[in-house]
PDB file of C-alpha atoms and ligand atoms in Angstrom:
ATOM      1  CA  UNK T  17      45.116 -46.417  34.167  1.00  0.00           C
ATOM      2  CA  UNK T  18      44.008 -48.958  31.500  1.00  0.00           C
ATOM      3  CA  UNK T  19      46.657 -51.522  32.577  1.00  0.00           C
ATOM      4  CA  UNK T  20      44.963 -52.202  35.911  1.00  0.00           C
ATOM      5  CA  UNK T  21      41.507 -52.100  34.326  1.00  0.00           C
ATOM      6  CA  UNK T  22      42.625 -54.658  31.741  1.00  0.00           C
ATOM      7  CA  UNK T  23      44.050 -56.798  34.544  1.00  0.00           C
ATOM      8  CA  UNK T  24      40.670 -56.742  36.326  1.00  0.00           C
ATOM      9  CA  UNK T  25      38.891 -57.843  33.130  1.00  0.00           C
ATOM     10  CA  UNK T  26      41.248 -60.794  32.817  1.00  0.00           C
ATOM     11  CA  UNK T  27      41.019 -61.684  36.507  1.00  0.00           C
ATOM     12  CA  UNK T  28      37.333 -61.883  37.354  1.00  0.00           C
ATOM     13  CA  UNK T  29      36.391 -62.239  40.993  1.00  0.00           C
ATOM     14  CA  UNK T  30      33.010 -63.709  40.021  1.00  0.00           C
ATOM     15  CA  UNK T  31      34.872 -66.463  38.179  1.00  0.00           C
ATOM     16  CA  UNK T  32      36.773 -67.423  41.319  1.00  0.00           C
ATOM     17  CA  UNK T  33      39.954 -65.362  40.948  1.00  0.00           C
ATOM     18  CA  UNK T  34      41.550 -64.590  44.314  1.00  0.00           C
ATOM     19  CA  UNK T  35      44.890 -62.767  44.590  1.00  0.00           C
ATOM     20  CA  UNK T  36      45.477 -64.058  48.136  1.00  0.00           C
ATOM     21  CA  UNK T  37      46.952 -67.549  48.538  1.00  0.00           C
ATOM     22  CA  UNK T  38      45.418 -69.531  51.379  1.00  0.00           C
ATOM     23  CA  UNK T  39      48.680 -69.876  53.345  1.00  0.00           C
ATOM     24  CA  UNK T  40      49.308 -66.121  53.195  1.00  0.00           C
ATOM     25  CA  UNK T  41      45.707 -65.363  54.228  1.00  0.00           C
ATOM     26  CA  UNK T  42      46.070 -67.564  57.329  1.00  0.00           C
ATOM     27  CA  UNK T  43      49.399 -66.000  58.252  1.00  0.00           C
ATOM     28  CA  UNK T  44      48.172 -62.420  57.734  1.00  0.00           C
ATOM     29  CA  UNK T  45      44.936 -63.134  59.625  1.00  0.00           C
ATOM     30  CA  UNK T  46      46.792 -64.452  62.677  1.00  0.00           C
ATOM     31  CA  UNK T  47      48.976 -61.338  62.744  1.00  0.00           C
ATOM     32  CA  UNK T  48      46.145 -58.875  62.047  1.00  0.00           C
ATOM     33  CA  UNK T  49      43.931 -60.346  64.751  1.00  0.00           C
ATOM     34  CA  UNK T  50      46.744 -60.184  67.292  1.00  0.00           C
ATOM     35  CA  UNK T  51      47.553 -56.555  66.445  1.00  0.00           C
ATOM     36  CA  UNK T  52      43.997 -55.229  66.597  1.00  0.00           C
ATOM     37  CA  UNK T  53      43.661 -51.759  68.142  1.00  0.00           C
ATOM     38  CA  UNK T  54      40.469 -51.560  70.237  1.00  0.00           C
ATOM     39  CA  UNK T  55      41.310 -47.903  71.017  1.00  0.00           C
ATOM     40  CA  UNK T  56      40.736 -47.030  67.353  1.00  0.00           C
ATOM     41  CA  UNK T  57      37.278 -48.601  67.434  1.00  0.00           C
ATOM     42  CA  UNK T  58      36.503 -46.818  70.710  1.00  0.00           C
ATOM     43  CA  UNK T  59      37.539 -43.477  69.213  1.00  0.00           C
ATOM     44  CA  UNK T  60      35.327 -43.952  66.165  1.00  0.00           C
ATOM     45  CA  UNK T  61      32.509 -45.152  68.406  1.00  0.00           C
ATOM     46  CA  UNK T  62      32.720 -41.928  70.403  1.00  0.00           C
ATOM     47  CA  UNK T  63      32.782 -39.802  67.278  1.00  0.00           C
ATOM     48  CA  UNK T  64      29.704 -41.549  65.935  1.00  0.00           C
ATOM     49  CA  UNK T  65      27.900 -41.241  69.259  1.00  0.00           C
ATOM     50  CA  UNK T  66      27.784 -45.027  69.714  1.00  0.00           C
ATOM     51  CA  UNK T  67      27.902 -47.915  67.252  1.00  0.00           C
ATOM     52  CA  UNK T  68      24.559 -49.548  68.022  1.00  0.00           C
ATOM     53  CA  UNK T  69      22.611 -49.751  64.760  1.00  0.00           C
ATOM     54  CA  UNK T  70      25.195 -47.719  62.841  1.00  0.00           C
ATOM     55  CA  UNK T  71      25.889 -48.869  59.287  1.00  0.00           C
ATOM     56  CA  UNK T  72      29.591 -49.501  58.668  1.00  0.00           C
ATOM     57  CA  UNK T  73      31.421 -50.473  55.507  1.00  0.00           C
ATOM     58  CA  UNK T  74      34.770 -52.205  56.101  1.00  0.00           C
ATOM     59  CA  UNK T  75      36.313 -51.580  52.711  1.00  0.00           C
ATOM     60  CA  UNK T  76      39.081 -54.074  51.940  1.00  0.00           C
ATOM     61  CA  UNK T  77      38.152 -55.705  55.247  1.00  0.00           C
ATOM     62  CA  UNK T  78      40.636 -58.593  54.885  1.00  0.00           C
ATOM     63  CA  UNK T  79      40.439 -61.126  57.745  1.00  0.00           C
ATOM     64  CA  UNK T  80      37.656 -59.118  59.358  1.00  0.00           C
ATOM     65  CA  UNK T  81      39.229 -58.194  62.676  1.00  0.00           C
ATOM     66  CA  UNK T  82      37.649 -54.726  62.636  1.00  0.00           C
ATOM     67  CA  UNK T  83      34.391 -55.889  61.047  1.00  0.00           C
ATOM     68  CA  UNK T  84      33.852 -58.312  63.908  1.00  0.00           C
ATOM     69  CA  UNK T  85      34.754 -55.733  66.554  1.00  0.00           C
ATOM     70  CA  UNK T  86      32.322 -53.199  65.071  1.00  0.00           C
ATOM     71  CA  UNK T  87      29.591 -55.858  64.887  1.00  0.00           C
ATOM     72  CA  UNK T  88      30.207 -56.903  68.503  1.00  0.00           C
ATOM     73  CA  UNK T  89      29.492 -53.311  69.465  1.00  0.00           C
ATOM     74  CA  UNK T  90      26.146 -53.395  67.715  1.00  0.00           C
ATOM     75  CA  UNK T  91      26.985 -51.976  64.285  1.00  0.00           C
ATOM     76  CA  UNK T  92      25.431 -53.302  61.098  1.00  0.00           C
ATOM     77  CA  UNK T  93      28.586 -54.190  59.200  1.00  0.00           C
ATOM     78  CA  UNK T  94      29.223 -54.786  55.528  1.00  0.00           C
ATOM     79  CA  UNK T  95      32.567 -56.445  54.818  1.00  0.00           C
ATOM     80  CA  UNK T  96      33.819 -55.896  51.267  1.00  0.00           C
ATOM     81  CA  UNK T  97      37.025 -57.371  49.842  1.00  0.00           C
ATOM     82  CA  UNK T  98      38.384 -59.010  46.720  1.00  0.00           C
ATOM     83  CA  UNK T  99      39.403 -62.234  48.477  1.00  0.00           C
ATOM     84  CA  UNK T 100      37.244 -65.292  49.148  1.00  0.00           C
ATOM     85  CA  UNK T 101      40.053 -66.656  51.338  1.00  0.00           C
ATOM     86  CA  UNK T 102      39.582 -63.672  53.637  1.00  0.00           C
ATOM     87  CA  UNK T 103      35.817 -63.976  53.322  1.00  0.00           C
ATOM     88  CA  UNK T 104      35.993 -67.553  54.676  1.00  0.00           C
ATOM     89  CA  UNK T 105      38.239 -66.455  57.560  1.00  0.00           C
ATOM     90  CA  UNK T 106      35.960 -63.529  58.420  1.00  0.00           C
ATOM     91  CA  UNK T 107      32.848 -65.712  58.262  1.00  0.00           C
ATOM     92  CA  UNK T 108      34.363 -68.196  60.666  1.00  0.00           C
ATOM     93  CA  UNK T 109      35.606 -65.461  63.046  1.00  0.00           C
ATOM     94  CA  UNK T 110      32.170 -63.790  62.962  1.00  0.00           C
ATOM     95  CA  UNK T 111      30.477 -67.090  63.700  1.00  0.00           C
ATOM     96  CA  UNK T 112      32.847 -67.741  66.601  1.00  0.00           C
ATOM     97  CA  UNK T 113      32.071 -64.272  67.968  1.00  0.00           C
ATOM     98  CA  UNK T 114      28.331 -64.826  67.491  1.00  0.00           C
ATOM     99  CA  UNK T 115      27.797 -61.839  65.195  1.00  0.00           C
ATOM    100  CA  UNK T 116      26.197 -61.430  61.781  1.00  0.00           C
ATOM    101  CA  UNK T 117      27.353 -59.212  58.977  1.00  0.00           C
ATOM    102  CA  UNK T 118      26.882 -58.700  55.264  1.00  0.00           C
ATOM    103  CA  UNK T 119      29.508 -59.980  52.836  1.00  0.00           C
ATOM    104  CA  UNK T 120      30.357 -58.497  49.489  1.00  0.00           C
ATOM    105  CA  UNK T 121      33.158 -59.844  47.311  1.00  0.00           C
ATOM    106  CA  UNK T 122      34.636 -57.687  44.584  1.00  0.00           C
ATOM    107  CA  UNK T 123      37.261 -55.159  43.608  1.00  0.00           C
ATOM    108  CA  UNK T 124      37.301 -51.933  45.623  1.00  0.00           C
ATOM    109  CA  UNK T 125      35.584 -50.207  42.704  1.00  0.00           C
ATOM    110  CA  UNK T 126      32.669 -52.649  42.975  1.00  0.00           C
ATOM    111  CA  UNK T 127      31.724 -50.976  46.282  1.00  0.00           C
ATOM    112  CA  UNK T 128      30.062 -48.512  43.945  1.00  0.00           C
ATOM    113  CA  UNK T 129      27.061 -50.838  44.279  1.00  0.00           C
ATOM    114  CA  UNK T 130      26.413 -49.353  47.759  1.00  0.00           C
ATOM    115  CA  UNK T 131      26.200 -45.774  46.568  1.00  0.00           C
ATOM    116  CA  UNK T 132      22.442 -45.571  46.974  1.00  0.00           C
ATOM    117  CA  UNK T 133      22.695 -46.591  50.652  1.00  0.00           C
ATOM    118  CA  UNK T 134      25.626 -44.650  52.132  1.00  0.00           C
ATOM    119  CA  UNK T 135      27.145 -45.572  55.487  1.00  0.00           C
ATOM    120  CA  UNK T 136      27.638 -43.931  58.882  1.00  0.00           C
ATOM    121  CA  UNK T 137      31.275 -45.018  58.730  1.00  0.00           C
ATOM    122  CA  UNK T 138      33.419 -46.073  55.797  1.00  0.00           C
ATOM    123  CA  UNK T 139      36.501 -47.710  57.265  1.00  0.00           C
ATOM    124  CA  UNK T 140      39.414 -48.424  54.952  1.00  0.00           C
ATOM    125  CA  UNK T 141      42.582 -49.771  56.492  1.00  0.00           C
ATOM    126  CA  UNK T 142      45.773 -50.497  54.525  1.00  0.00           C
ATOM    127  CA  UNK T 143      44.181 -51.248  51.181  1.00  0.00           C
ATOM    128  CA  UNK T 144      43.437 -47.914  49.416  1.00  0.00           C
ATOM    129  CA  UNK T 145      46.544 -48.376  47.252  1.00  0.00           C
ATOM    130  CA  UNK T 146      44.881 -51.362  45.583  1.00  0.00           C
ATOM    131  CA  UNK T 147      42.411 -49.023  43.901  1.00  0.00           C
ATOM    132  CA  UNK T 148      42.850 -48.445  40.185  1.00  0.00           C
ATOM    133  CA  UNK T 149      43.023 -44.690  40.683  1.00  0.00           C
ATOM    134  CA  UNK T 150      43.768 -42.730  43.874  1.00  0.00           C
ATOM    135  CA  UNK T 151      41.554 -39.881  42.688  1.00  0.00           C
ATOM    136  CA  UNK T 152      38.560 -42.038  41.736  1.00  0.00           C
ATOM    137  CA  UNK T 153      38.908 -44.095  44.906  1.00  0.00           C
ATOM    138  CA  UNK T 154      38.737 -41.099  47.248  1.00  0.00           C
ATOM    139  CA  UNK T 155      35.736 -39.837  45.299  1.00  0.00           C
ATOM    140  CA  UNK T 156      34.040 -43.233  45.658  1.00  0.00           C
ATOM    141  CA  UNK T 157      34.828 -43.513  49.368  1.00  0.00           C
ATOM    142  CA  UNK T 158      33.525 -39.986  49.996  1.00  0.00           C
ATOM    143  CA  UNK T 159      30.311 -40.772  48.137  1.00  0.00           C
ATOM    144  CA  UNK T 160      29.792 -43.889  50.285  1.00  0.00           C
ATOM    145  CA  UNK T 161      29.721 -41.814  53.494  1.00  0.00           C
ATOM    146  CA  UNK T 162      26.324 -40.430  54.359  1.00  0.00           C
ATOM    147  CA  UNK T 163      25.934 -36.803  55.451  1.00  0.00           C
ATOM    148  CA  UNK T 164      26.885 -36.662  59.127  1.00  0.00           C
ATOM    149  CA  UNK T 165      28.937 -39.844  58.724  1.00  0.00           C
ATOM    150  CA  UNK T 166      32.674 -40.440  58.993  1.00  0.00           C
ATOM    151  CA  UNK T 167      35.372 -41.600  56.598  1.00  0.00           C
ATOM    152  CA  UNK T 168      38.530 -43.279  57.899  1.00  0.00           C
ATOM    153  CA  UNK T 169      41.444 -44.041  55.581  1.00  0.00           C
ATOM    154  CA  UNK T 170      44.733 -45.505  56.729  1.00  0.00           C
ATOM    155  CA  UNK T 171      47.174 -45.982  53.878  1.00  0.00           C
ATOM    156  CA  UNK T 172      50.858 -46.829  53.631  1.00  0.00           C
ATOM    157  CA  UNK T 173      53.169 -44.381  51.894  1.00  0.00           C
ATOM    158  CA  UNK T 174      56.129 -44.930  49.535  1.00  0.00           C
ATOM    159  CA  UNK T 175      58.408 -44.674  52.598  1.00  0.00           C
ATOM    160  CA  UNK T 176      56.891 -48.005  53.671  1.00  0.00           C
ATOM    161  CA  UNK T 177      57.377 -49.624  50.258  1.00  0.00           C
ATOM    162  CA  UNK T 178      60.877 -48.187  49.631  1.00  0.00           C
ATOM    163  CA  UNK T 179      60.674 -48.879  45.881  1.00  0.00           C
ATOM    164  CA  UNK T 180      63.892 -49.763  44.097  1.00  0.00           C
ATOM    165  CA  UNK T 181      64.866 -50.424  40.488  1.00  0.00           C
ATOM    166  CA  UNK T 182      61.969 -50.430  38.019  1.00  0.00           C
ATOM    167  CA  UNK T 183      59.476 -49.938  40.833  1.00  0.00           C
ATOM    168  CA  UNK T 184      60.822 -46.385  41.162  1.00  0.00           C
ATOM    169  CA  UNK T 185      59.338 -45.711  37.729  1.00  0.00           C
ATOM    170  CA  UNK T 186      56.020 -47.194  38.857  1.00  0.00           C
ATOM    171  CA  UNK T 187      56.002 -44.769  41.814  1.00  0.00           C
ATOM    172  CA  UNK T 188      57.129 -41.825  39.689  1.00  0.00           C
ATOM    173  CA  UNK T 189      54.281 -42.388  37.204  1.00  0.00           C
ATOM    174  CA  UNK T 190      51.720 -42.359  40.004  1.00  0.00           C
ATOM    175  CA  UNK T 191      53.254 -39.412  41.826  1.00  0.00           C
ATOM    176  CA  UNK T 192      53.606 -37.080  38.856  1.00  0.00           C
ATOM    177  CA  UNK T 193      51.059 -38.332  36.285  1.00  0.00           C
ATOM    178  CA  UNK T 194      48.543 -40.203  38.455  1.00  0.00           C
ATOM    179  CA  UNK T 195      49.131 -43.267  36.245  1.00  0.00           C
ATOM    180  CA  UNK T 196      48.865 -46.488  38.181  1.00  0.00           C
ATOM    181  CA  UNK T 197      50.494 -49.686  37.040  1.00  0.00           C
ATOM    182  CA  UNK T 198      50.135 -52.254  39.794  1.00  0.00           C
ATOM    183  CA  UNK T 199      49.636 -50.861  43.263  1.00  0.00           C
ATOM    184  CA  UNK T 200      52.082 -48.103  44.158  1.00  0.00           C
ATOM    185  CA  UNK T 201      51.337 -46.539  47.530  1.00  0.00           C
ATOM    186  CA  UNK T 202      50.120 -42.957  47.149  1.00  0.00           C
ATOM    187  CA  UNK T 203      52.615 -40.189  47.907  1.00  0.00           C
ATOM    188  CA  UNK T 204      52.506 -38.845  51.463  1.00  0.00           C
ATOM    189  CA  UNK T 205      49.709 -36.259  51.732  1.00  0.00           C
ATOM    190  CA  UNK T 206      47.833 -37.288  48.586  1.00  0.00           C
ATOM    191  CA  UNK T 207      44.862 -38.939  50.311  1.00  0.00           C
ATOM    192  CA  UNK T 208      44.267 -35.829  52.431  1.00  0.00           C
ATOM    193  CA  UNK T 209      44.664 -33.561  49.420  1.00  0.00           C
ATOM    194  CA  UNK T 210      42.074 -35.568  47.490  1.00  0.00           C
ATOM    195  CA  UNK T 211      39.657 -35.677  50.453  1.00  0.00           C
ATOM    196  CA  UNK T 212      39.910 -31.888  50.748  1.00  0.00           C
ATOM    197  CA  UNK T 213      38.411 -31.473  47.294  1.00  0.00           C
ATOM    198  CA  UNK T 214      35.085 -32.260  48.943  1.00  0.00           C
ATOM    199  CA  UNK T 215      33.264 -30.574  51.804  1.00  0.00           C
ATOM    200  CA  UNK T 216      34.469 -31.976  55.127  1.00  0.00           C
ATOM    201  CA  UNK T 217      34.174 -31.155  58.801  1.00  0.00           C
ATOM    202  CA  UNK T 218      36.627 -32.102  61.483  1.00  0.00           C
ATOM    203  CA  UNK T 219      39.344 -33.275  59.097  1.00  0.00           C
ATOM    204  CA  UNK T 220      42.152 -34.934  61.048  1.00  0.00           C
ATOM    205  CA  UNK T 221      45.512 -35.972  59.662  1.00  0.00           C
ATOM    206  CA  UNK T 222      47.731 -38.303  61.608  1.00  0.00           C
ATOM    207  CA  UNK T 223      51.197 -38.167  60.103  1.00  0.00           C
ATOM    208  CA  UNK T 224      52.975 -39.383  63.229  1.00  0.00           C
ATOM    209  CA  UNK T 225      54.618 -42.162  61.217  1.00  0.00           C
ATOM    210  CA  UNK T 226      56.199 -41.435  57.850  1.00  0.00           C
ATOM    211  CA  UNK T 227      55.170 -44.953  56.826  1.00  0.00           C
ATOM    212  CA  UNK T 228      51.447 -44.338  56.945  1.00  0.00           C
ATOM    213  CA  UNK T 229      48.942 -41.520  56.364  1.00  0.00           C
ATOM    214  CA  UNK T 230      45.817 -41.633  58.493  1.00  0.00           C
ATOM    215  CA  UNK T 231      42.953 -39.397  57.408  1.00  0.00           C
ATOM    216  CA  UNK T 232      39.671 -39.093  59.294  1.00  0.00           C
ATOM    217  CA  UNK T 233      36.881 -36.763  58.188  1.00  0.00           C
ATOM    218  CA  UNK T 234      33.234 -36.118  58.814  1.00  0.00           C
ATOM    219  CA  UNK T 235      30.895 -35.370  55.920  1.00  0.00           C
ATOM    220  CA  UNK T 236      28.838 -32.285  56.695  1.00  0.00           C
TER     221      UNK T 236
HETATM  222  C1  SAM C 307      46.916 -55.377  53.920  1.00  0.00           C
HETATM  223  S1  SAM C 307      45.326 -56.107  53.774  1.00  0.00           S
HETATM  224  C2  SAM C 307      44.367 -55.096  54.894  1.00  0.00           C
HETATM  225  C3  SAM C 307      43.179 -55.843  55.391  1.00  0.00           C
HETATM  226  C4  SAM C 307      42.421 -55.164  56.528  1.00  0.00           C
HETATM  227  N1  SAM C 307      41.791 -53.944  56.094  1.00  0.00           N
HETATM  228  C5  SAM C 307      43.271 -54.908  57.735  1.00  0.00           C
HETATM  229  O1  SAM C 307      43.132 -53.837  58.343  1.00  0.00           O
HETATM  230  O2  SAM C 307      44.048 -55.781  58.136  1.00  0.00           O
HETATM  231  C6  SAM C 307      44.802 -55.554  52.171  1.00  0.00           C
HETATM  232  C7  SAM C 307      43.426 -56.051  51.775  1.00  0.00           C
HETATM  233  O3  SAM C 307      43.072 -55.521  50.514  1.00  0.00           O
HETATM  234  C8  SAM C 307      42.427 -56.540  49.769  1.00  0.00           C
HETATM  235  N2  SAM C 307      42.568 -56.211  48.347  1.00  0.00           N
HETATM  236  C9  SAM C 307      43.671 -56.277  47.582  1.00  0.00           C
HETATM  237  N3  SAM C 307      43.407 -55.848  46.334  1.00  0.00           N
HETATM  238  C10 SAM C 307      42.109 -55.492  46.332  1.00  0.00           C
HETATM  239  C11 SAM C 307      41.249 -54.972  45.341  1.00  0.00           C
HETATM  240  N4  SAM C 307      41.698 -54.676  44.118  1.00  0.00           N
HETATM  241  N5  SAM C 307      39.973 -54.732  45.663  1.00  0.00           N
HETATM  242  C12 SAM C 307      39.513 -55.010  46.928  1.00  0.00           C
HETATM  243  N6  SAM C 307      40.286 -55.485  47.921  1.00  0.00           N
HETATM  244  C13 SAM C 307      41.568 -55.725  47.615  1.00  0.00           C
HETATM  245  C14 SAM C 307      43.130 -57.822  50.173  1.00  0.00           C
HETATM  246  O4  SAM C 307      42.354 -58.957  49.882  1.00  0.00           O
HETATM  247  C15 SAM C 307      43.335 -57.560  51.644  1.00  0.00           C
HETATM  248  O5  SAM C 307      42.223 -57.985  52.372  1.00  0.00           O
END
């Protein structure tokens, strides 16, 4: 949708724009680090046959809690996010943990720059709705997974956002016309439907909470 594209032209990351205020970044980071789920990392580690030397993209990596965990288990991690506040937090957490990783700051769409070197795992937790287009984002994420690799997308649904008033229109436009103004959460089932346009193996859908869709797939 041109509205979000126009917004990105007027708010340039390379010119220092950061949507995340420092105080919020600190607060979110403290919570995110305390709620980390090692079992998720262990599951993905098993599916990949170990993490040692595996290339992982943490897309919208935020305060880096999963980036650091992957790196501690030997993965070669690229953290990508729009926020320099989160970059600073992740850098300091990585340093404290004694791990190295690659940092890339930009909009989700800028991850396109990694297309020529796809990853063993593309990990995208609670940020897919920030993409300018649900359709284009799933296509991009799929193209960033190398054959034999895994894609993991965890994304809140409208049941989480519970839009009211004018925001209902924002959600309606995305649900029925795929027009995004701002960042409406994709309708339940959309991420999986979009992933299934491409060849996948071992597609798993976790719909155990109505608030979040979790889609894991392997790329044949
Ligand atoms: C709810 S946080 C999730 C962070 C992390 N993945 C986690 O599991 O805690 C959403 C993240 O999306 C990032 N973000 C928001 N808009 C973005 C955009 N347009 N492009 C890239 N990242 C964006 C934020 O900076 C933030 O790190």
